[in-house]
Amino acid sequence: MKQIAIYGKGGIGKSTITANLAAALGCEGRRVMQIGCDPKQDSTRLLMGGERKETVLDCLRRGEEVKFDDIVGRGYGNVLCVEAGGPEPGVGCAGRGIMATLEILRKLGLYDGGLDFILYDVLGDVVCGGFAMPMRRGFAEEVYIVTSGEYMALYAANNICRGLVSFSSRGGARLAGIIGNGRGLAHEEKTIAAFAESVGSQMVAFVPRSGLVQEGERAGQTVVEYAPESSQAAVYRELARVVAQGGRGVLPQPLAPAELEEIVRRGL
Amino acid sequence: MKQIAIYGKGGIGKSTITANLAAALGCEGRRVMQIGCDPKQDSTRLLMGGERKETVLDCLRRGEEVKFDDIVGRGYGNVLCVEAGGPEPGVGCAGRGIMATLEILRKLGLYDGGLDFILYDVLGDVVCGGFAMPMRRGFAEEVYIVTSGEYMALYAANNICRGLVSFSSRGGARLAGIIGNGRGLAHEEKTIAAFAESVGSQMVAFVPRSGLVQEGERAGQTVVEYAPESSQAAVYRELARVVAQGGRGVLPQPLAPAELEEIVRRGL
Ligand SMILES: Nc1ncnc2c1ncn2[C@@H]1O[C@H](COP(=O)(O)OP(=O)(O)O)[C@@H](O)[C@H]1O
Ligand SMILES: Nc1ncnc2c1ncn2[C@@H]1O[C@H](COP(=O)(O)OP(=O)(O)O)[C@@H](O)[C@H]1O
Ligand code: SF4
Ligand SMILES: [Mg+2]
Ligand SMILES: [Mg+2]
């Protein structure tokens, strides 16, 4: 069983990429679970069609024991779908839904085998509390960071690299690669690749900006389901092949602010 | 003394707006302090020219008593500048620099008078831990939320509204207004105004997208300093007038996901 975490700045395209990745792996017959670790709780929406299970936090709020069927949905490609949910803002740690979720999934035996892939889709604006848990020993072995060519997204990616370094000595996850998600900037692919190499990793895929994403969303579907013959779907399937092989994780070398600014400046 | 917090999604334009607001108030002879509450620790950069004081967290790491001159810089318009700083990602709460900063500033007597305005520039992707502190009783009385017309920014703005509701019963801050910061989307001003009204507030300013921001940045200056005769500088000065009057704070009514999606859909 391979555990993989996909991190990145909020809104950068993590859930779109993770759901398409899960769909592609599921369609190949792999047994996949996708765990949404973002208070936005919409990570698995594109796999679940219209159906919505309760988030783990919502379930816990009801005060009863949390059962498998309460929180685990079966989506497109037979992907198992779970959402951690988010606490009321200002009330406790924003990441505690994630902590609770990983605990409960452990108790329900989901880490004991029976799955080929567990994909964590994790908010990466702050790497702390529950948001740092998927990086820890016992959870994801490999982390992919989604970024665009924008300074803000690369800054967050660099911050996530710092988080990886903090957990590395305790058996935490390694950086398996950078996934570019295009925002239509000039020289974007080059900028992302330059960033990846500077931290000691590589850009394992560049996902172009595509209207098929929005079209699929309106139908409540991933691009892999909505437009399987498209080149966009092919990009996600190729990413699935890369991720399934995986295994070249490194300890990243985070950049100093000046180095990061230089990479962005060269891309402009 | 008026304490004001400016919240919003990371990268949305908080620091640009707050620094220009501080500069405008400072140029009118008001005594202003700007406190950067974002691990990015660059809130006051445009006011401080090239100079950089230590962040509060960096100072604490040295293990010695933190003195006023270690952490407080004097910037353009005589604005006092402080940066909370950020802890190593993955090591403890991402907001603890903010908690430490507010404690230390209290001990140094900065809340005892002598200032007309304290402006908190606060990361708003998660409203928890230190990031929620400026909303609490004893700190900001008024919150302004910076947003664009993008779903992700409005989602964060709505989340910040939820945080305000969590603290309201304990004497926390009220929502004084929504500040639009344009990203060049169609119908953006209308979308932001519609959001503001739906949560029971109003859009108090719309800051257009402007190349003068980048030009000023390259010179290490706010637009108010770099291009005082420009219409962009006039927008920031007008915002300063609105903020200086202030006082129409409300308890916001956060939107359900479907309501928020509808506002964005109508704007498209
Ligand atoms: N490759 C892409 N092309 C076009 N739009 C995209 C692409 N990837 C993501 N998006 C859009 O960006 C928005 C944010 O993506 P999402 O996956 O929800 O981000 P995150 O999970 O990182 O918050 C979505 O509304 C989606 O439609
Ligand atoms: N009105 C504007 N027009 C053009 N660029 C802007 C404007 N406001 C902000 N920016 C740019 O957006 C980037 C992010 O702004 P910043 O104030 O640092 O965001 P935040 O403090 O919310 O993270 C900055 O590089 C700045 O140049
Ligand atoms: S650890 Fe992180 S998520 Fe938890 S309260 Fe602190 S800032 Fe918020
Ligand atoms: Mg997501
Ligand atoms: Mg800022």
XYZ file of C-alpha atoms and ligand atoms in Angstrom:
600
model
C 0.000 0.000 0.000
C 1.338 3.411 -0.978
C 0.344 6.527 0.980
C 0.700 9.786 -0.905
C -0.082 13.341 0.201
C -0.816 16.167 -2.217
C -0.110 19.567 -0.692
C -0.347 23.113 -2.018
C -1.742 26.588 -1.463
C -5.515 26.852 -1.089
C -7.178 27.192 -4.462
C -4.149 26.044 -6.451
C -5.832 22.947 -7.907
C -5.048 20.138 -5.423
C -8.524 18.618 -5.310
C -8.973 18.747 -9.068
C -5.653 17.001 -9.575
C -6.117 14.490 -6.746
C -9.624 13.503 -7.835
C -8.481 13.029 -11.436
C -5.469 11.080 -10.231
C -7.700 8.868 -8.061
C -10.134 8.387 -10.959
C -7.340 7.356 -13.315
C -5.897 4.870 -10.806
C -9.364 3.541 -9.972
C -10.165 2.982 -13.647
C -7.051 0.825 -13.925
C -8.473 -1.422 -11.222
C -6.367 -0.083 -8.337
C -8.020 0.119 -4.928
C -7.859 3.775 -3.964
C -9.011 5.903 -1.054
C -9.011 9.707 -1.260
C -9.069 11.608 2.044
C -9.942 15.308 1.857
C -7.863 17.199 4.444
C -9.104 20.705 3.750
C -11.775 22.509 5.792
C -13.364 23.329 2.415
C -14.505 19.643 2.479
C -15.013 19.401 -1.301
C -11.999 17.266 -2.221
C -13.998 14.224 -3.321
C -16.987 16.066 -4.773
C -16.038 15.305 -8.374
C -15.851 11.579 -7.630
C -19.073 11.356 -5.625
C -21.476 12.712 -8.246
C -24.231 14.431 -6.302
C -23.975 12.260 -3.221
C -22.464 13.611 -0.018
C -21.513 11.642 3.063
C -21.089 13.403 6.377
C -17.657 14.794 7.119
C -15.834 13.113 9.973
C -16.100 16.238 12.133
C -19.829 16.570 11.478
C -20.234 12.928 12.452
C -18.283 13.422 15.672
C -20.398 16.453 16.513
C -23.438 14.176 16.570
C -21.792 12.456 19.484
C -22.300 8.873 18.324
C -19.687 6.314 17.366
C -18.455 6.922 13.830
C -19.085 3.984 11.492
C -17.500 3.213 8.138
C -20.708 3.808 6.191
C -21.274 7.183 7.860
C -18.112 8.676 6.436
C -16.849 6.530 3.553
C -18.453 6.989 0.155
C -17.853 4.940 -2.994
C -17.175 7.141 -5.972
C -16.250 6.947 -9.624
C -13.704 4.221 -10.343
C -14.640 2.602 -7.018
C -12.571 5.188 -5.212
C -13.361 5.329 -1.484
C -13.995 8.936 -0.444
C -13.666 10.594 2.976
C -13.826 14.261 4.022
C -12.269 15.366 7.317
C -14.386 18.524 7.440
C -13.585 21.755 9.207
C -14.331 23.047 12.673
C -16.127 26.363 13.157
C -13.490 29.023 12.366
C -12.024 30.497 15.528
C -13.000 27.471 17.545
C -9.912 25.392 18.154
C -7.325 24.189 15.672
C -8.409 24.372 12.029
C -6.723 21.050 11.346
C -8.397 18.989 14.072
C -10.810 17.379 11.626
C -7.746 15.843 10.010
C -6.364 14.562 13.303
C -9.725 13.022 14.168
C -10.070 11.511 10.697
C -6.719 9.750 10.684
C -7.429 8.361 14.146
C -10.831 7.020 13.138
C -9.610 5.529 9.858
C -6.901 3.747 11.818
C -9.511 2.349 14.236
C -11.703 1.247 11.309
C -8.766 -0.781 9.998
C -8.209 1.105 6.767
C -4.466 1.091 7.259
C -4.297 -2.677 7.655
C -4.166 -3.492 3.965
C -6.842 -3.915 1.340
C -5.965 -0.664 -0.396
C -3.338 0.016 -3.053
C -3.280 3.802 -2.631
C -4.289 6.294 0.012
C -4.266 9.865 -1.333
C -4.378 12.758 1.140
C -5.510 16.086 -0.345
C -4.122 18.604 2.154
C -4.422 22.389 2.522
C -0.884 23.764 2.543
C -1.162 27.440 3.493
C -0.037 26.639 7.015
C 1.898 23.494 7.857
C 0.888 22.906 11.452
C -1.577 21.056 13.628
C -3.689 18.622 11.659
C -2.390 19.928 8.335
C 1.042 18.556 9.216
C -0.226 15.115 10.228
C -0.282 13.468 6.789
C 3.489 14.185 6.549
C 4.235 12.231 9.693
C 5.598 8.717 10.026
C 2.833 6.181 9.667
C 0.964 8.242 7.095
C 2.175 9.561 3.712
C 5.574 8.289 2.589
C 5.582 10.594 -0.440
C 4.451 14.186 -0.855
C 3.678 15.931 -4.128
C 3.327 19.699 -4.079
C 0.960 21.406 -6.526
C 1.977 24.895 -7.619
C 1.509 27.445 -10.363
C 4.185 29.889 -11.517
C 2.843 32.625 -9.230
C 5.047 33.861 -6.403
C 2.357 33.186 -3.796
C 1.966 29.547 -4.839
C 5.729 28.961 -4.991
C 6.113 30.640 -1.605
C 3.598 28.164 -0.172
C 5.359 25.269 -1.930
C 8.650 26.348 -0.375
C 6.942 26.566 3.018
C 5.666 23.006 2.623
C 9.253 21.954 1.867
C 10.268 23.494 5.204
C 7.569 21.433 6.891
C 8.920 18.273 5.280
C 12.371 19.082 6.640
C 10.899 19.485 10.143
C 9.431 15.973 10.031
C 12.210 14.248 8.144
C 14.302 13.275 11.140
C 11.286 11.516 12.603
C 10.646 9.234 9.661
C 8.285 11.608 7.909
C 7.399 11.818 4.231
C 9.803 12.641 1.421
C 9.234 15.004 -1.487
C 8.427 12.869 -4.536
C 7.842 15.695 -6.975
C 6.324 19.039 -7.948
C 3.118 19.085 -9.999
C 2.633 22.204 -12.065
C -0.935 23.439 -12.530
C -1.019 26.151 -15.116
C -2.589 29.576 -14.545
C -1.715 30.860 -17.980
C 1.363 32.893 -16.967
C 4.247 33.478 -19.360
C 7.144 30.994 -18.956
C 5.134 29.233 -16.254
C 6.350 25.725 -16.983
C 9.987 26.911 -16.928
C 9.494 28.786 -13.662
C 7.932 25.764 -11.932
C 10.638 23.429 -13.265
C 13.337 25.847 -12.075
C 11.764 25.944 -8.622
C 11.543 22.141 -8.512
C 15.188 21.730 -9.403
C 16.301 24.392 -6.947
C 14.778 22.488 -4.038
C 16.383 19.261 -5.247
C 13.281 17.721 -6.831
C 11.695 17.752 -10.290
C 8.478 18.806 -11.978
C 6.839 15.434 -12.594
C 3.926 16.829 -14.606
C 2.577 20.094 -15.935
C -1.221 20.219 -16.030
C -2.387 22.832 -18.548
C -5.184 25.227 -17.791
C -8.284 23.784 -19.461
C -11.939 24.673 -19.817
C -12.713 20.954 -19.572
C -12.104 21.256 -15.827
C -14.991 23.719 -15.482
C -17.186 21.726 -17.874
C -16.550 18.580 -15.869
C -17.279 20.466 -12.639
C -20.644 21.615 -13.913
C -21.458 17.950 -14.582
C -20.071 17.029 -11.142
C -17.325 14.952 -12.772
C -13.564 14.705 -13.080
C -12.080 15.306 -16.546
C -11.089 11.611 -16.607
C -14.788 10.727 -16.406
C -16.204 13.658 -18.380
C -13.804 13.701 -21.341
C -11.765 10.494 -21.279
C -10.495 10.941 -24.853
C -9.191 14.481 -24.262
C -5.528 15.423 -24.012
C -6.314 16.841 -20.554
C -7.475 13.396 -19.381
C -4.293 11.946 -20.858
C -2.212 14.333 -18.725
C -3.948 13.101 -15.553
C -3.523 9.456 -16.606
C 0.164 10.029 -17.265
C 0.467 11.596 -13.818
C -1.199 8.478 -12.402
C 1.490 6.340 -14.048
C 4.245 8.518 -12.569
C 2.670 8.453 -9.111
C 2.052 4.687 -9.210
C 5.759 4.156 -9.865
C 6.863 6.953 -7.530
C 9.588 6.255 -5.036
C 12.270 8.833 -5.804
C 11.525 10.871 -2.673
C 14.080 13.415 -1.498
C 14.585 15.639 1.473
C 14.013 19.072 -0.106
C 16.346 22.048 0.315
C 13.999 24.996 0.942
C 14.951 28.284 -0.665
C 15.842 31.546 1.035
C 13.441 34.397 0.185
C 15.960 36.020 -2.169
C 16.440 32.774 -4.118
C 12.695 32.349 -4.536
C 12.268 35.929 -5.755
C 15.068 35.398 -8.268
C 13.341 32.340 -9.761
C 10.103 34.268 -10.204
C 11.926 37.313 -11.584
C 13.684 35.223 -14.246
C 10.333 33.838 -15.323
C 8.839 37.278 -15.903
C -7.073 54.794 19.858
C -8.695 52.677 17.150
C -7.601 49.096 16.590
C -8.351 47.707 13.132
C -7.604 44.281 11.672
C -7.335 43.637 7.952
C -7.980 39.998 7.085
C -8.093 38.079 3.831
C -6.811 35.073 1.900
C -3.038 34.814 1.529
C -1.850 36.739 -1.506
C -5.060 38.740 -1.922
C -3.437 42.139 -1.325
C -3.745 42.737 2.432
C -0.225 44.021 3.020
C -0.297 46.291 -0.016
C -3.567 47.811 1.119
C -2.622 48.002 4.809
C 0.759 49.638 4.116
C -0.839 52.200 1.799
C -3.569 52.830 4.342
C -0.957 53.306 7.088
C 1.087 55.594 4.844
C -1.950 57.742 4.051
C -2.927 58.030 7.723
C 0.674 58.724 8.727
C 1.009 61.487 6.153
C -2.006 63.199 7.712
C -0.123 63.314 10.997
C -1.892 60.386 12.645
C 0.186 58.178 14.936
C -0.016 54.696 13.413
C 1.418 51.278 14.180
C 1.213 48.445 11.637
C 1.613 44.900 12.967
C 2.288 42.181 10.411
C 0.482 38.995 11.495
C 1.457 36.757 8.599
C 4.292 34.201 8.672
C 5.373 35.746 5.357
C 6.688 38.637 7.558
C 6.684 41.211 4.731
C 3.698 43.301 5.766
C 5.655 46.460 6.547
C 8.331 46.079 3.893
C 6.942 48.881 1.708
C 7.039 51.304 4.646
C 10.507 50.379 5.907
C 12.457 51.078 2.722
C 15.371 48.675 2.759
C 15.626 48.401 6.526
C 14.519 45.282 8.356
C 14.055 44.835 12.078
C 14.001 41.373 13.586
C 10.657 39.658 13.750
C 9.302 39.099 17.233
C 9.706 35.326 16.907
C 13.299 35.671 15.697
C 13.988 37.899 18.662
C 12.460 35.414 21.096
C 14.516 32.636 19.572
C 17.636 34.500 20.620
C 16.500 33.936 24.170
C 17.002 37.483 25.438
C 14.416 39.955 26.644
C 12.696 41.631 23.718
C 13.138 45.410 23.675
C 11.162 48.026 21.786
C 14.041 48.935 19.482
C 14.675 45.283 18.590
C 11.292 44.863 16.981
C 9.752 48.277 16.269
C 10.886 50.121 13.161
C 9.971 53.656 12.101
C 8.806 53.788 8.508
C 7.389 56.180 5.950
C 4.891 58.621 7.444
C 6.352 57.851 10.898
C 4.409 54.606 10.941
C 5.690 52.206 13.621
C 6.290 48.781 12.073
C 6.347 45.335 13.717
C 6.477 41.832 12.212
C 5.327 38.824 14.243
C 7.294 36.391 12.101
C 6.599 32.733 11.532
C 7.730 29.600 13.307
C 9.406 26.761 11.405
C 6.563 25.086 9.500
C 5.458 21.892 11.189
C 6.839 23.032 14.523
C 3.949 24.138 16.677
C 1.114 26.491 15.855
C 1.708 28.667 12.776
C 0.103 31.612 14.555
C 2.222 31.616 17.703
C 4.353 34.495 16.497
C 1.184 36.557 16.634
C 0.314 35.440 20.152
C 3.837 36.259 21.327
C 3.777 39.617 19.556
C 0.535 40.834 21.092
C 1.762 39.790 24.526
C 5.051 41.616 24.129
C 3.491 44.775 22.715
C 1.148 44.806 25.691
C 4.110 44.510 28.071
C 5.940 47.306 26.231
C 2.962 49.573 26.889
C 1.884 50.085 23.281
C -1.768 49.597 24.175
C -1.683 52.295 26.840
C -2.272 55.238 24.546
C 0.060 57.328 22.446
C -1.209 55.862 19.182
C -4.186 56.856 17.048
C -4.377 53.636 15.021
C -3.148 50.085 15.364
C -3.504 48.153 12.110
C -3.194 44.362 12.183
C -2.429 42.748 8.806
C -3.585 39.155 9.347
C -3.418 35.984 7.238
C -6.991 34.744 6.876
C -6.759 31.298 5.266
C -7.367 29.666 8.633
C -9.031 31.501 11.498
C -7.519 29.745 14.486
C -4.707 29.948 16.993
C -2.750 33.173 16.697
C -4.546 34.183 13.507
C -7.758 34.542 15.488
C -6.205 36.654 18.259
C -6.533 40.081 16.628
C -10.337 39.494 16.503
C -10.569 39.021 20.246
C -11.685 41.490 22.866
C -8.877 43.810 23.807
C -7.471 43.904 20.298
C -9.194 44.915 17.034
C -12.641 46.455 17.402
C -13.166 46.555 13.651
C -12.274 44.072 10.937
C -12.027 44.798 7.225
C -11.850 41.846 4.864
C -9.920 42.149 1.603
C -11.220 40.070 -1.277
C -11.246 39.815 -5.054
C -14.162 38.509 -7.102
C -12.648 35.020 -7.242
C -14.511 32.180 -5.548
C -11.483 31.202 -3.483
C -11.046 34.702 -2.057
C -14.772 35.083 -1.304
C -14.787 31.642 0.298
C -11.987 32.803 2.629
C -13.825 36.067 3.301
C -16.933 34.112 4.260
C -14.807 31.892 6.519
C -13.428 34.981 8.262
C -17.026 36.100 8.809
C -17.660 32.775 10.564
C -14.673 33.455 12.778
C -16.076 36.846 13.701
C -19.347 35.223 14.700
C -17.445 32.774 16.943
C -15.837 35.645 18.866
C -18.749 38.054 18.854
C -20.371 36.851 22.066
C -17.104 37.432 23.882
C -16.755 41.073 22.919
C -14.758 40.435 19.790
C -14.403 42.592 16.715
C -17.200 43.597 14.360
C -17.138 43.617 10.570
C -16.632 47.221 9.455
C -16.516 46.549 5.725
C -15.299 44.640 2.700
C -12.400 46.041 0.658
C -12.344 44.920 -2.947
C -8.932 44.410 -4.532
C -9.330 43.910 -8.244
C -7.852 40.970 -10.141
C -9.222 42.062 -13.478
C -12.243 39.718 -13.555
C -15.450 40.624 -15.387
C -18.133 42.157 -13.123
C -15.713 41.941 -10.220
C -16.844 45.066 -8.432
C -20.496 43.947 -8.651
C -19.648 40.458 -7.361
C -17.743 41.808 -4.355
C -20.480 44.335 -3.576
C -23.101 41.575 -3.804
C -21.105 39.434 -1.405
C -20.679 42.339 1.022
C -24.392 43.049 1.064
C -25.298 39.368 1.444
C -23.297 39.111 4.657
C -24.910 42.316 5.954
C -21.969 44.639 5.293
C -20.880 46.862 2.408
C -17.966 47.234 0.025
C -16.250 50.341 1.431
C -13.694 50.639 -1.371
C -12.707 48.986 -4.613
C -8.968 49.134 -5.270
C -8.268 48.717 -8.982
C -5.519 46.514 -10.266
C -2.607 48.831 -11.067
C 0.909 48.532 -12.383
C 1.893 51.311 -9.984
C 1.774 48.717 -7.205
C 4.574 46.719 -8.863
C 6.510 49.867 -9.758
C 6.292 51.031 -6.163
C 7.353 47.575 -4.950
C 10.463 47.644 -7.099
C 11.347 50.948 -5.443
C 10.483 49.454 -2.025
C 7.647 51.957 -1.622
C 3.890 52.159 -1.203
C 1.936 53.803 -4.040
C 1.125 56.653 -1.641
C 4.856 57.415 -1.435
C 5.851 56.420 -4.975
C 3.081 58.122 -6.951
C 1.218 60.485 -4.624
C -0.555 62.302 -7.483
C -1.920 59.126 -9.070
C -5.556 58.042 -8.980
C -4.379 54.824 -7.300
C -2.907 56.827 -4.410
C -6.195 58.729 -4.220
C -8.068 55.441 -3.783
C -5.871 54.507 -0.812
C -6.260 57.985 0.720
C -10.029 57.783 0.339
C -9.944 54.379 2.064
C -7.954 56.004 4.872
C -10.741 58.570 5.306
C -13.377 55.815 5.451
C -11.344 53.793 7.944
C -10.558 56.795 10.135
C -14.295 57.452 10.467
C -15.222 53.780 10.641
C -17.548 52.598 13.368
C -20.434 50.950 11.521
C -19.360 47.474 12.542
C -21.855 44.629 12.202
C -22.065 41.008 13.155
C -21.876 39.356 9.738
C -24.268 36.671 8.499
C -21.991 34.092 6.825
C -23.303 32.475 3.671
C -24.109 28.838 3.050
C -21.993 27.258 0.292
C -24.862 27.348 -2.183
C -25.456 31.071 -1.595
C -21.784 31.838 -2.150
C -21.676 29.823 -5.368
C -24.757 31.675 -6.615
C -23.095 35.075 -6.076
C -20.041 33.985 -8.045
C -22.156 32.389 -10.770
C -24.165 35.600 -11.291
C -20.928 37.509 -11.692
C -19.687 35.268 -14.496
N -5.963 22.739 -14.875
C -6.985 23.557 -14.598
N -7.566 24.277 -15.585
C -8.573 25.122 -15.314
N -9.122 25.301 -14.103
C -8.588 24.618 -13.072
C -7.514 23.693 -13.266
N -7.216 23.147 -12.052
C -8.055 23.678 -11.170
N -8.890 24.583 -11.759
C -9.928 25.387 -11.110
O -9.364 26.021 -9.992
C -10.285 25.985 -8.903
C -9.575 25.509 -7.651
O -9.217 24.172 -7.811
P -9.261 23.165 -6.590
O -8.812 21.849 -7.129
O -10.571 23.210 -5.905
O -8.156 23.813 -5.655
P -7.678 23.385 -4.189
O -8.193 22.005 -3.939
O -6.197 23.462 -4.253
O -8.252 24.397 -3.257
C -11.406 25.049 -9.294
O -12.595 25.808 -9.363
C -11.059 24.536 -10.632
O -12.157 24.690 -11.495
N -4.229 46.665 -6.584
C -3.226 45.904 -7.011
N -2.822 45.979 -8.293
C -1.822 45.209 -8.747
N -1.124 44.330 -8.001
C -1.491 44.194 -6.715
C -2.542 44.979 -6.141
N -2.645 44.647 -4.838
C -1.711 43.701 -4.599
N -1.009 43.434 -5.721
C 0.059 42.450 -5.870
O -0.365 41.208 -5.319
C 0.696 40.601 -4.579
C 0.183 40.152 -3.240
O -0.135 41.276 -2.479
P 0.127 41.316 -0.913
O -0.325 42.644 -0.452
O 1.519 40.910 -0.584
O -0.876 40.156 -0.455
P -1.132 39.551 0.999
O -0.518 40.489 1.983
O -2.605 39.466 1.097
O -0.487 38.201 1.020
C 1.787 41.634 -4.451
O 2.922 41.156 -5.142
C 1.308 42.863 -5.120
O 2.264 43.312 -6.022
S -1.723 24.647 14.771
Fe -2.175 25.630 12.779
S -4.265 25.008 12.287
Fe -3.932 24.587 14.509
S -4.595 26.442 15.617
Fe -2.445 26.760 15.166
S -2.418 27.848 13.156
Fe -4.462 26.957 13.411
Mg -9.416 21.383 -2.476
Mg 0.918 40.124 3.341
